[in-house]
PDB file of C-alpha atoms in Angstrom:
ATOM      1  CA  UNK A  11      80.549  22.938 -17.139  1.00 57.00           C
ATOM      2  CA  UNK A  12      77.344  21.048 -18.425  1.00 65.00           C
ATOM      3  CA  UNK A  13      78.211  17.938 -16.014  1.00 73.00           C
ATOM      4  CA  UNK A  14      78.186  20.375 -13.048  1.00 75.00           C
ATOM      5  CA  UNK A  15      74.464  21.351 -13.529  1.00 76.00           C
ATOM      6  CA  UNK A  16      73.348  18.288 -15.235  1.00 78.00           C
ATOM      7  CA  UNK A  17      75.237  15.536 -13.451  1.00 80.00           C
ATOM      8  CA  UNK A  18      73.723  12.091 -13.195  1.00 81.00           C
ATOM      9  CA  UNK A  19      74.545  11.778  -9.356  1.00 85.00           C
ATOM     10  CA  UNK A  20      71.608  10.530  -7.261  1.00 87.00           C
ATOM     11  CA  UNK A  21      70.183  13.143  -4.736  1.00 89.00           C
ATOM     12  CA  UNK A  22      69.097  12.154  -1.181  1.00 90.00           C
ATOM     13  CA  UNK A  23      65.552  10.778  -1.122  1.00 93.00           C
ATOM     14  CA  UNK A  24      62.919  13.721  -0.842  1.00 96.00           C
ATOM     15  CA  UNK A  25      61.856  14.003   2.807  1.00 96.00           C
ATOM     16  CA  UNK A  26      58.401  12.487   3.630  1.00 95.00           C
ATOM     17  CA  UNK A  27      55.794  15.141   4.962  1.00 97.00           C
ATOM     18  CA  UNK A  28      55.992  13.821   8.477  1.00 95.00           C
ATOM     19  CA  UNK A  29      59.676  14.567   8.439  1.00 95.00           C
ATOM     20  CA  UNK A  30      59.118  18.085   7.010  1.00 97.00           C
ATOM     21  CA  UNK A  31      56.457  18.582   9.878  1.00 97.00           C
ATOM     22  CA  UNK A  32      58.969  17.334  12.286  1.00 97.00           C
ATOM     23  CA  UNK A  33      61.576  19.955  11.193  1.00 97.00           C
ATOM     24  CA  UNK A  34      59.308  22.691  11.094  1.00 98.00           C
ATOM     25  CA  UNK A  35      57.876  22.094  14.635  1.00 98.00           C
ATOM     26  CA  UNK A  36      61.224  21.180  16.205  1.00 98.00           C
ATOM     27  CA  UNK A  37      62.939  24.372  14.831  1.00 98.00           C
ATOM     28  CA  UNK A  38      59.964  26.495  15.664  1.00 98.00           C
ATOM     29  CA  UNK A  39      59.351  25.190  19.320  1.00 98.00           C
ATOM     30  CA  UNK A  40      62.996  25.155  20.125  1.00 98.00           C
ATOM     31  CA  UNK A  41      63.926  28.626  19.033  1.00 98.00           C
ATOM     32  CA  UNK A  42      60.589  30.053  20.402  1.00 98.00           C
ATOM     33  CA  UNK A  43      61.174  28.273  23.771  1.00 98.00           C
ATOM     34  CA  UNK A  44      64.813  29.594  24.052  1.00 98.00           C
ATOM     35  CA  UNK A  45      63.899  33.141  23.299  1.00 98.00           C
ATOM     36  CA  UNK A  46      60.822  33.136  25.335  1.00 98.00           C
ATOM     37  CA  UNK A  47      62.632  31.585  28.298  1.00 97.00           C
ATOM     38  CA  UNK A  48      65.310  34.189  27.840  1.00 97.00           C
ATOM     39  CA  UNK A  49      62.905  36.998  27.984  1.00 98.00           C
ATOM     40  CA  UNK A  50      61.021  35.476  31.045  1.00 97.00           C
ATOM     41  CA  UNK A  51      64.084  34.701  33.109  1.00 97.00           C
ATOM     42  CA  UNK A  52      66.286  37.528  31.894  1.00 96.00           C
ATOM     43  CA  UNK A  53      69.116  34.917  31.424  1.00 96.00           C
ATOM     44  CA  UNK A  54      70.246  34.278  27.982  1.00 95.00           C
ATOM     45  CA  UNK A  55      69.469  30.653  26.577  1.00 97.00           C
ATOM     46  CA  UNK A  56      69.752  31.504  22.965  1.00 98.00           C
ATOM     47  CA  UNK A  57      72.813  31.999  20.543  1.00 98.00           C
ATOM     48  CA  UNK A  58      73.021  31.797  16.853  1.00 98.00           C
ATOM     49  CA  UNK A  59      74.704  28.489  16.286  1.00 98.00           C
ATOM     50  CA  UNK A  60      71.598  26.871  17.998  1.00 98.00           C
ATOM     51  CA  UNK A  61      69.637  27.503  14.837  1.00 98.00           C
ATOM     52  CA  UNK A  62      72.084  25.279  12.974  1.00 98.00           C
ATOM     53  CA  UNK A  63      71.797  22.722  15.858  1.00 98.00           C
ATOM     54  CA  UNK A  64      68.109  22.558  15.122  1.00 98.00           C
ATOM     55  CA  UNK A  65      68.798  21.741  11.563  1.00 98.00           C
ATOM     56  CA  UNK A  66      70.774  18.714  12.622  1.00 98.00           C
ATOM     57  CA  UNK A  67      68.517  17.741  15.523  1.00 98.00           C
ATOM     58  CA  UNK A  68      65.219  17.660  13.493  1.00 98.00           C
ATOM     59  CA  UNK A  69      66.268  17.197   9.865  1.00 97.00           C
ATOM     60  CA  UNK A  70      68.975  14.497  10.395  1.00 96.00           C
ATOM     61  CA  UNK A  71      68.420  13.274  13.924  1.00 96.00           C
ATOM     62  CA  UNK A  72      69.831   9.780  13.291  1.00 95.00           C
ATOM     63  CA  UNK A  73      73.219  11.277  12.488  1.00 97.00           C
ATOM     64  CA  UNK A  74      76.085  10.807  15.030  1.00 97.00           C
ATOM     65  CA  UNK A  75      76.367  14.750  14.890  1.00 98.00           C
ATOM     66  CA  UNK A  76      72.869  14.862  16.247  1.00 98.00           C
ATOM     67  CA  UNK A  77      73.229  13.004  19.283  1.00 98.00           C
ATOM     68  CA  UNK A  78      72.865  14.353  22.887  1.00 98.00           C
ATOM     69  CA  UNK A  79      76.884  13.908  23.612  1.00 98.00           C
ATOM     70  CA  UNK A  80      77.605  15.765  20.343  1.00 98.00           C
ATOM     71  CA  UNK A  81      75.320  18.613  20.849  1.00 98.00           C
ATOM     72  CA  UNK A  82      76.052  19.273  24.487  1.00 98.00           C
ATOM     73  CA  UNK A  83      79.743  18.718  24.615  1.00 98.00           C
ATOM     74  CA  UNK A  84      80.526  19.950  21.116  1.00 98.00           C
ATOM     75  CA  UNK A  85      78.972  23.319  22.237  1.00 98.00           C
ATOM     76  CA  UNK A  86      80.594  23.480  25.599  1.00 98.00           C
ATOM     77  CA  UNK A  87      84.027  22.397  24.085  1.00 98.00           C
ATOM     78  CA  UNK A  88      83.956  24.825  21.249  1.00 99.00           C
ATOM     79  CA  UNK A  89      82.745  27.741  23.652  1.00 98.00           C
ATOM     80  CA  UNK A  90      85.436  26.916  26.180  1.00 98.00           C
ATOM     81  CA  UNK A  91      88.080  27.083  23.414  1.00 99.00           C
ATOM     82  CA  UNK A  92      86.597  30.343  22.255  1.00 98.00           C
ATOM     83  CA  UNK A  93      86.745  31.857  25.712  1.00 98.00           C
ATOM     84  CA  UNK A  94      90.114  30.617  26.534  1.00 98.00           C
ATOM     85  CA  UNK A  95      91.586  32.244  23.144  1.00 98.00           C
ATOM     86  CA  UNK A  96      89.803  35.477  24.052  1.00 98.00           C
ATOM     87  CA  UNK A  97      91.312  35.649  27.584  1.00 98.00           C
ATOM     88  CA  UNK A  98      94.803  34.534  26.474  1.00 98.00           C
ATOM     89  CA  UNK A  99      95.266  36.089  23.157  1.00 98.00           C
ATOM     90  CA  UNK A 100      92.566  38.716  22.569  1.00 98.00           C
ATOM     91  CA  UNK A 101      91.151  39.113  18.955  1.00 98.00           C
ATOM     92  CA  UNK A 102      92.905  39.135  15.755  1.00 97.00           C
ATOM     93  CA  UNK A 103      92.467  37.297  12.646  1.00 98.00           C
ATOM     94  CA  UNK A 104      95.180  34.695  13.446  1.00 98.00           C
ATOM     95  CA  UNK A 105      93.575  34.077  17.063  1.00 98.00           C
ATOM     96  CA  UNK A 106      90.128  33.794  15.512  1.00 98.00           C
ATOM     97  CA  UNK A 107      91.031  31.290  12.874  1.00 98.00           C
ATOM     98  CA  UNK A 108      93.273  29.218  15.217  1.00 98.00           C
ATOM     99  CA  UNK A 109      90.592  28.987  17.749  1.00 98.00           C
ATOM    100  CA  UNK A 110      88.176  27.454  15.253  1.00 98.00           C
ATOM    101  CA  UNK A 111      90.778  24.892  14.256  1.00 98.00           C
ATOM    102  CA  UNK A 112      91.627  24.047  17.711  1.00 99.00           C
ATOM    103  CA  UNK A 113      87.765  23.619  18.644  1.00 99.00           C
ATOM    104  CA  UNK A 114      87.460  21.384  15.745  1.00 98.00           C
ATOM    105  CA  UNK A 115      90.256  19.123  16.942  1.00 99.00           C
ATOM    106  CA  UNK A 116      89.157  19.210  20.475  1.00 98.00           C
ATOM    107  CA  UNK A 117      85.675  18.180  19.498  1.00 98.00           C
ATOM    108  CA  UNK A 118      87.285  15.385  17.398  1.00 98.00           C
ATOM    109  CA  UNK A 119      89.470  14.241  20.231  1.00 98.00           C
ATOM    110  CA  UNK A 120      86.575  14.032  22.717  1.00 98.00           C
ATOM    111  CA  UNK A 121      84.317  12.432  20.218  1.00 97.00           C
ATOM    112  CA  UNK A 122      81.774  15.266  20.291  1.00 98.00           C
ATOM    113  CA  UNK A 123      81.815  16.755  16.849  1.00 98.00           C
ATOM    114  CA  UNK A 124      78.813  19.066  16.172  1.00 98.00           C
ATOM    115  CA  UNK A 125      79.328  21.293  13.291  1.00 98.00           C
ATOM    116  CA  UNK A 126      77.207  24.194  14.557  1.00 98.00           C
ATOM    117  CA  UNK A 127      79.334  24.257  17.675  1.00 98.00           C
ATOM    118  CA  UNK A 128      82.311  25.316  15.374  1.00 98.00           C
ATOM    119  CA  UNK A 129      80.627  28.767  15.082  1.00 98.00           C
ATOM    120  CA  UNK A 130      81.028  29.294  18.898  1.00 98.00           C
ATOM    121  CA  UNK A 131      84.387  30.596  18.886  1.00 98.00           C
ATOM    122  CA  UNK A 132      83.409  32.897  16.012  1.00 98.00           C
ATOM    123  CA  UNK A 133      80.456  34.148  18.092  1.00 98.00           C
ATOM    124  CA  UNK A 134      82.716  35.034  21.105  1.00 98.00           C
ATOM    125  CA  UNK A 135      85.728  36.366  19.208  1.00 98.00           C
ATOM    126  CA  UNK A 136      83.875  38.411  16.695  1.00 98.00           C
ATOM    127  CA  UNK A 137      81.480  40.008  19.381  1.00 98.00           C
ATOM    128  CA  UNK A 138      84.092  40.528  22.093  1.00 98.00           C
ATOM    129  CA  UNK A 139      84.212  44.099  21.612  1.00 98.00           C
ATOM    130  CA  UNK A 140      80.388  44.532  22.092  1.00 98.00           C
ATOM    131  CA  UNK A 141      80.222  41.735  24.912  1.00 97.00           C
ATOM    132  CA  UNK A 142      81.910  41.390  28.183  1.00 97.00           C
ATOM    133  CA  UNK A 143      82.380  37.567  28.070  1.00 98.00           C
ATOM    134  CA  UNK A 144      83.374  35.554  31.176  1.00 97.00           C
ATOM    135  CA  UNK A 145      83.229  31.866  31.851  1.00 98.00           C
ATOM    136  CA  UNK A 146      79.536  31.986  33.109  1.00 98.00           C
ATOM    137  CA  UNK A 147      78.793  32.039  29.161  1.00 98.00           C
ATOM    138  CA  UNK A 148      79.456  28.273  29.378  1.00 98.00           C
ATOM    139  CA  UNK A 149      76.450  28.099  31.470  1.00 98.00           C
ATOM    140  CA  UNK A 150      74.146  30.742  29.913  1.00 97.00           C
ATOM    141  CA  UNK A 151      73.614  30.193  27.096  1.00 98.00           C
ATOM    142  CA  UNK A 152      75.865  27.295  26.081  1.00 98.00           C
ATOM    143  CA  UNK A 153      75.067  24.490  28.448  1.00 98.00           C
ATOM    144  CA  UNK A 154      71.540  25.432  29.406  1.00 98.00           C
ATOM    145  CA  UNK A 155      70.519  26.176  25.821  1.00 98.00           C
ATOM    146  CA  UNK A 156      72.132  22.996  24.517  1.00 98.00           C
ATOM    147  CA  UNK A 157      70.426  20.844  27.368  1.00 98.00           C
ATOM    148  CA  UNK A 158      66.924  22.471  26.340  1.00 98.00           C
ATOM    149  CA  UNK A 159      67.587  21.904  22.747  1.00 98.00           C
ATOM    150  CA  UNK A 160      68.274  18.110  23.356  1.00 98.00           C
ATOM    151  CA  UNK A 161      65.211  17.802  25.742  1.00 98.00           C
ATOM    152  CA  UNK A 162      62.954  19.376  22.990  1.00 98.00           C
ATOM    153  CA  UNK A 163      64.458  17.163  20.287  1.00 98.00           C
ATOM    154  CA  UNK A 164      63.865  14.132  22.701  1.00 98.00           C
ATOM    155  CA  UNK A 165      60.157  14.984  22.774  1.00 98.00           C
ATOM    156  CA  UNK A 166      59.760  16.087  19.121  1.00 97.00           C
ATOM    157  CA  UNK A 167      61.894  13.237  17.490  1.00 96.00           C
ATOM    158  CA  UNK A 168      60.133  10.532  19.390  1.00 96.00           C
ATOM    159  CA  UNK A 169      56.707  11.978  18.769  1.00 95.00           C
ATOM    160  CA  UNK A 170      57.228  12.241  14.979  1.00 91.00           C
ATOM    161  CA  UNK A 171      59.576   9.315  14.198  1.00 84.00           C
ATOM    162  CA  UNK A 172      59.380   5.590  14.657  1.00 84.00           C
ATOM    163  CA  UNK A 173      63.077   5.417  14.934  1.00 88.00           C
ATOM    164  CA  UNK A 174      64.144   5.814  18.658  1.00 93.00           C
ATOM    165  CA  UNK A 175      66.012   8.851  19.352  1.00 96.00           C
ATOM    166  CA  UNK A 176      68.720   9.157  20.673  1.00 97.00           C
ATOM    167  CA  UNK A 177      70.991   6.544  19.567  1.00 96.00           C
ATOM    168  CA  UNK A 178      73.290   7.232  22.551  1.00 96.00           C
ATOM    169  CA  UNK A 179      73.103   9.868  25.293  1.00 96.00           C
ATOM    170  CA  UNK A 180      76.331  11.165  26.973  1.00 96.00           C
ATOM    171  CA  UNK A 181      78.363   8.042  26.981  1.00 90.00           C
ATOM    172  CA  UNK A 182      80.436   9.081  29.872  1.00 90.00           C
ATOM    173  CA  UNK A 183      81.124   5.632  31.241  1.00 84.00           C
ATOM    174  CA  UNK A 184      81.417   3.716  27.890  1.00 73.00           C
ATOM    175  CA  UNK A 185      82.974   0.271  28.480  1.00 64.00           C
ATOM    176  CA  UNK A 186      83.631  -0.306  24.835  1.00 66.00           C
ATOM    177  CA  UNK A 187      86.991  -1.715  24.209  1.00 55.00           C
ATOM    178  CA  UNK A 188      87.281   0.642  21.090  1.00 61.00           C
ATOM    179  CA  UNK A 189      87.052   3.533  23.433  1.00 54.00           C
TER     180      UNK A 189
END
């Protein structure tokens, strides 16, 4: 048990102050904008998994998981899976668990893995008794919120960071032979 607490593995480097400021400003501005815009327009632009998306977008922005393709399509794919499972099978523990598994596989298949999106089927299926979901949920909050997050990340990440963000956008028409 001693090695569990006193191991000699090397921790990741401590973030620089500018990186900490980037994360603070990025997370704050993103969530404030999504909530404020929701209140102003009376459309929903916010959902819980977007908080986790902010962690990835502002703390590890150079990760493949933080690229616009992954954020936008990951959320869309996983929410779509959640809605389809809800409409076809209702809600029970097997359906909920299977929906998360299928969402992960679908994100992998479409090369759009975004871990916070894995919560989308949970959000949908665990709140279906309180919220009447339809496929407009894919537009508000999923697509609109994800696009807003990406737009804010573009500004914040490029303002604070010398590394250009994103590494790639949507890559819809990728001519790469390895596609």
